[in-house]
Coordinates of C-alpha atoms in Angstrom, one line a residue:
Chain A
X128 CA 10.8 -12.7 -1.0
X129 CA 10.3 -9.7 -3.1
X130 CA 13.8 -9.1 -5.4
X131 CA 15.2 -6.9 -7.7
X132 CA 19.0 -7.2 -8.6
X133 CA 20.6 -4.8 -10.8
X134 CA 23.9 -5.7 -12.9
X135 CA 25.7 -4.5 -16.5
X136 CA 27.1 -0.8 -14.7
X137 CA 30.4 0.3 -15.9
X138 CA 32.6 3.1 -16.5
X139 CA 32.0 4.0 -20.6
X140 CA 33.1 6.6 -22.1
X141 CA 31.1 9.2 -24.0
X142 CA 29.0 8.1 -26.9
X143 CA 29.6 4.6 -26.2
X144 CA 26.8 1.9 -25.1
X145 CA 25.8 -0.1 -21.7
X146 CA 22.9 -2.5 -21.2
X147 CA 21.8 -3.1 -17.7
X148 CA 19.8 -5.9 -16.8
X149 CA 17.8 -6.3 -13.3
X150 CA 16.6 -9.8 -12.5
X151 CA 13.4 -10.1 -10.9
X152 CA 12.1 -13.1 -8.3
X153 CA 9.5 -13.4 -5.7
X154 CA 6.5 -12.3 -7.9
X155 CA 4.7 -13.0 -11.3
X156 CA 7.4 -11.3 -13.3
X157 CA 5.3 -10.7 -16.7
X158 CA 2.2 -9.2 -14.5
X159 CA 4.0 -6.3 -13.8
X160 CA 5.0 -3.0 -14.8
X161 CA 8.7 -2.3 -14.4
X162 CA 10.9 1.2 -14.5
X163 CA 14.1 2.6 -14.5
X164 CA 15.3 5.2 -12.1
X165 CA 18.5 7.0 -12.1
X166 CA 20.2 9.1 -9.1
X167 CA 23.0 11.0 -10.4
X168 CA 26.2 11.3 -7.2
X169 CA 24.6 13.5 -4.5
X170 CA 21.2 14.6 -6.8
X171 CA 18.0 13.3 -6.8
X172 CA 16.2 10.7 -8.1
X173 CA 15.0 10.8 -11.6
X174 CA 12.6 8.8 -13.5
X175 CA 14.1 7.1 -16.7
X176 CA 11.8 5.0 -18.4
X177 CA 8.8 2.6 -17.7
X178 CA 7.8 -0.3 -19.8
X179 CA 4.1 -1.7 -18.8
X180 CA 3.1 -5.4 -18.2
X181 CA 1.3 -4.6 -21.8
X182 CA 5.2 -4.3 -23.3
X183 CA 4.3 -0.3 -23.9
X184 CA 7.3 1.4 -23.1
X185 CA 7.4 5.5 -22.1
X186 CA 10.6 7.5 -21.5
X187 CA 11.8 10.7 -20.6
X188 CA 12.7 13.4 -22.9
X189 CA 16.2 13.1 -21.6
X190 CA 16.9 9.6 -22.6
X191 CA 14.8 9.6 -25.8
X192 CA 16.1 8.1 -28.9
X193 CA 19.1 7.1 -26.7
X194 CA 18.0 4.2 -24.5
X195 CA 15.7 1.0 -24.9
X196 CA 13.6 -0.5 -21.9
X197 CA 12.3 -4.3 -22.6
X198 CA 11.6 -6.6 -20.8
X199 CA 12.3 -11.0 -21.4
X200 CA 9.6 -12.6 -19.2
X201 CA 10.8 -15.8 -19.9
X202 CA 14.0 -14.5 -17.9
X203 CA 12.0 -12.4 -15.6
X204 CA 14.7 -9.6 -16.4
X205 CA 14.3 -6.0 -17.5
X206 CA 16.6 -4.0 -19.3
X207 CA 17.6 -0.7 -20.5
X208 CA 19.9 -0.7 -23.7
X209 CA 21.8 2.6 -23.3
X210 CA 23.6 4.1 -26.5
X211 CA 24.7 7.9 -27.0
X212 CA 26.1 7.8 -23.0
X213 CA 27.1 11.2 -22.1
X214 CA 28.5 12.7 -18.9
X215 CA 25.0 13.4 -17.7
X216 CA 24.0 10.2 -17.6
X217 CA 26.5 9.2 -14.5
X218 CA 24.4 7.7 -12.0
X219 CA 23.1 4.8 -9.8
X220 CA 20.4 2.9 -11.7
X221 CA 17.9 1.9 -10.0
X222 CA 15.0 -0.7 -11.2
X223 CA 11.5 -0.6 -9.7
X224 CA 8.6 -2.7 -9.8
X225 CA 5.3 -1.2 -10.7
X226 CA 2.1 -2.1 -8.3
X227 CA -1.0 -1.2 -10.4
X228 CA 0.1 2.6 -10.5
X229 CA 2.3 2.9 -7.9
X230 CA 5.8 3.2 -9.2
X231 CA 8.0 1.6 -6.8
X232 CA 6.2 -0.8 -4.5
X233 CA 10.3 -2.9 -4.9
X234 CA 13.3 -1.4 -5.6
X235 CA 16.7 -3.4 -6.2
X236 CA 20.0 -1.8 -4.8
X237 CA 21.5 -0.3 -7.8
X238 CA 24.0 -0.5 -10.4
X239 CA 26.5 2.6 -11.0
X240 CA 27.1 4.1 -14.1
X241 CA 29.9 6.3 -15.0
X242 CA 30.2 8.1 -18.2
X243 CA 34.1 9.6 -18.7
X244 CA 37.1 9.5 -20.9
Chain B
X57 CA 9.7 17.6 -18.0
X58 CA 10.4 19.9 -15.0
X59 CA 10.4 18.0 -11.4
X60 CA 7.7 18.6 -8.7
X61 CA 9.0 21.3 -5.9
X62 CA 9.9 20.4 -2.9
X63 CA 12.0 22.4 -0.2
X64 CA 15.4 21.3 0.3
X65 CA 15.6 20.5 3.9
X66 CA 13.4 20.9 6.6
X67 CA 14.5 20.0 10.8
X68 CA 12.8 19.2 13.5
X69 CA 13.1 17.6 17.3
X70 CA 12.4 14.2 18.5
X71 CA 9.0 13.7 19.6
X72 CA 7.7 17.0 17.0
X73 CA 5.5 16.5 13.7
X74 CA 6.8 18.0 10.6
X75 CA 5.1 18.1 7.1
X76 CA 7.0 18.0 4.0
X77 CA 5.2 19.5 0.3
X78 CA 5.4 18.6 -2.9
X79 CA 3.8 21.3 -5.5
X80 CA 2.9 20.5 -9.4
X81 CA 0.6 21.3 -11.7
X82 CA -3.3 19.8 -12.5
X83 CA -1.3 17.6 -15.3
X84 CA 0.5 15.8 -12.2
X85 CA -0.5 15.7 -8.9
X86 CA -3.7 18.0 -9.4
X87 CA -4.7 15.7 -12.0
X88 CA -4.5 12.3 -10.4
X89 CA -4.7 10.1 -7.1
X90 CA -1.4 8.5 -7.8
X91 CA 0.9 10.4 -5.5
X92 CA 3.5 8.5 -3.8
X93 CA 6.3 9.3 -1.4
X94 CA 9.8 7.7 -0.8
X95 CA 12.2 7.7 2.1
X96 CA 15.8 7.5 1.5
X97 CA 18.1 6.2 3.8
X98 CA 21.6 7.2 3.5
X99 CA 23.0 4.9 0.8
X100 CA 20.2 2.7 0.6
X101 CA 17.7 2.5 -2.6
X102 CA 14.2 4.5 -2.3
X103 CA 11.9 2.4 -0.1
X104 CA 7.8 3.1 -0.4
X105 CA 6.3 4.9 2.8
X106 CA 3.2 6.3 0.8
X107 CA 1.0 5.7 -2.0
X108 CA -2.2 6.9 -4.0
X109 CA -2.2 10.4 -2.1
X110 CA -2.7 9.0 1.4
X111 CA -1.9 5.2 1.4
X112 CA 0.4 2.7 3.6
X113 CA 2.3 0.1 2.3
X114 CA 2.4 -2.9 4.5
X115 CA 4.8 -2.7 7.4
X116 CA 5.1 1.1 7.1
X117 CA 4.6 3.0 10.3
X118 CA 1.4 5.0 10.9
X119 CA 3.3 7.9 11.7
X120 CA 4.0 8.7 8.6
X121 CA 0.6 10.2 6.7
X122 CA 0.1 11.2 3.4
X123 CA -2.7 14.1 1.9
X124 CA -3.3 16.5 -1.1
X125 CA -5.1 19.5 -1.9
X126 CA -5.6 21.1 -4.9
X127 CA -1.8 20.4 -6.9
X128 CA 0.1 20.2 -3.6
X129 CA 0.8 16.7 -1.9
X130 CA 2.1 16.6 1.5
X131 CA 3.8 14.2 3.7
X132 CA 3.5 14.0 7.3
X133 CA 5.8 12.8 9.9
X134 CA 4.4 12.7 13.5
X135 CA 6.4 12.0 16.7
X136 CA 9.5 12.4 14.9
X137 CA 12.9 9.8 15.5
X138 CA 15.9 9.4 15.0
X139 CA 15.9 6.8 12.8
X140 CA 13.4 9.2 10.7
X141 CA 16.8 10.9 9.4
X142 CA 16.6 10.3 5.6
X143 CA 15.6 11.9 2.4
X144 CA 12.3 12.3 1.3
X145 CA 10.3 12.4 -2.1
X146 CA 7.5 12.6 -4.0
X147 CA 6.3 11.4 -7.2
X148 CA 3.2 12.0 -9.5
X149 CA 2.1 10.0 -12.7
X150 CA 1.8 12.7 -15.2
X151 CA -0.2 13.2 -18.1
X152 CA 2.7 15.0 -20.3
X153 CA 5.9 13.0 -18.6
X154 CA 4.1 9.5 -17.6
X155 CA 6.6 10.2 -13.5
X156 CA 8.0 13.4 -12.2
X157 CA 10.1 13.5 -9.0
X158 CA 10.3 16.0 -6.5
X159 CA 13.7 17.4 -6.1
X160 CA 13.5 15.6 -2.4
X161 CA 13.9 17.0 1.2
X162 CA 16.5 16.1 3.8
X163 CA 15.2 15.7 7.2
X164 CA 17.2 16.3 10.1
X165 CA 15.7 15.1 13.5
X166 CA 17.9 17.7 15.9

C-alpha cells in the first residue's frame, strides 16, 4: 500500500526553526517527485515546495530563502527544513507524491504547525 | 504567485449535475494539459479525483468529469450525493510558480 506519513510539527515560536520529515513506503521512493503542501486553519491549500526525482528543488516565493526541501532516498523520507517561521506559516503540512506531472497522485495525513509566542 | 479563481461555494440537489471553474492565465492552465482537481473531505487530506485536464485516477467514480477551454478548467459532478459534500480544488503547473491552487469551492448537496 501506497503511504505517506508526516511527523516533526510543533508549536515554535517566531523566527525559530522546524524540520518535518514524511516517510514514504509502498513505491520506488527515489523515482518520484515529492512536494510540500500547506493548509493554513480554515484556508486553502497552498503549494510549498517541490523537489523532483532529479533532486531539483522549486519553491514558492513565500517560503523562499526560508525553507529547504530534500529528500534521503536511502530513507525514502522527504523533508522541509523550515527557518525564519512566522505567524503565517501556521498550518497543516501536507506531503504529496508526484505521478509524472500530476502533483498529488498520494497524500499523507498531515502534520500541524503552529507558529506563536 | 496569485492562486487560480475559483467561486467559493456552489449547492445543488441530490440526483442534479453541478460544474465547478477554475480560471488562470495561458502561463497556467491555458498553457498546459496538467490540470488536476482535488476533493476534500472534511478533515481528511486532499485526495486526486482528476488529472491532466480530463483524467480518472483509478477507483474514482465516473461521475466526476474533468474539461478545459481556453484558461478555464472545469469540474463536473453528475448525479450529485450526499457523500459528494466536500471541498473542491484545482491546480495548474505553472510556467512562473511551478503549482498554483485555486482558492477551492465548498459543495453543498441540499
Amino acid at each position: 500500500e501506497l503511504q505517506l506519513l508526516e511527523s516533526g510539527g510543533d508549536l515554535v515560536q517566531p523566527g525559530g526553526s522546524l524540520r518535518l520529515s514524511c516517510a514514504a513506503s509502498g513505491f520506488t521512493f527515489r523515482s518520484h517527485g515529492m512536494s510540500w503542501v500547506r493548509q493554513a486553519p480554515g484556508k486553502g491549500l497552498e503549494w510549498v515546495s517541490t523537489i523532483g526525482a532529479d533532486e531539483y528543488t522549486y519553491y514558492a516565493d513565500s517560503v523562499k530563502g526560508r525553507f529547504t526541501i530534500s529528500r534521503d532516498n536511502s530513507e525514502n523520507t522527504l523533508y522541509v527544513q523550515m527557518n525564519s517561521l512566522r505567524a503565517e506559516d501556521t498550518a497543516t503540512y501536507y506531503c504529496a507524491k508526484y505521478s509524472g506531472r500530476t502533483l498529488g497522485d498520494v497524500w499523507g495525513k498531515g502534520t500541524a504547525v503552529i507558529v506563536s509566542s | 504567485q496569485s492562486a487560480l479563481t475559483q467561486a467559493a461555494s456552489v449547492s445543488g440537489s441530490p440526483g442534479q449535475s453541478i460544474t465547478i471553474s477554475c480560471t488562470g492565465t495561458s502561463s497556467d492552465i491555458g498553457g498546459y494539459n496538467y490540470v488536476s482537481w482535488y476533493q476534500q473531505l472534511p478533515g481528511e487530506a486532499p485526495k486526486l479525483i482528476i488529472y491532466d485536464v480530463s483524467n480518472r485516477p483509478s477507483g474514482v467514480s465516473n461521475r466526476f468529469s474533468g474539461s478545459k477551454a481556453g484558461n478555464t478548467a472545469s469540474l463536473t459532478i453528475s448525479g450529485l450525493q450526499a457523500e459528494d459534500e466536500a471541498d473542491y480544488y484545482c491546480n495548474s503547473y505553472s510556467s512562473i510558480s511551478t503549482r498554483v491552487f485555486g482558492g477551492g469551492t465548498k459543495l453543498t448537496v441540499l
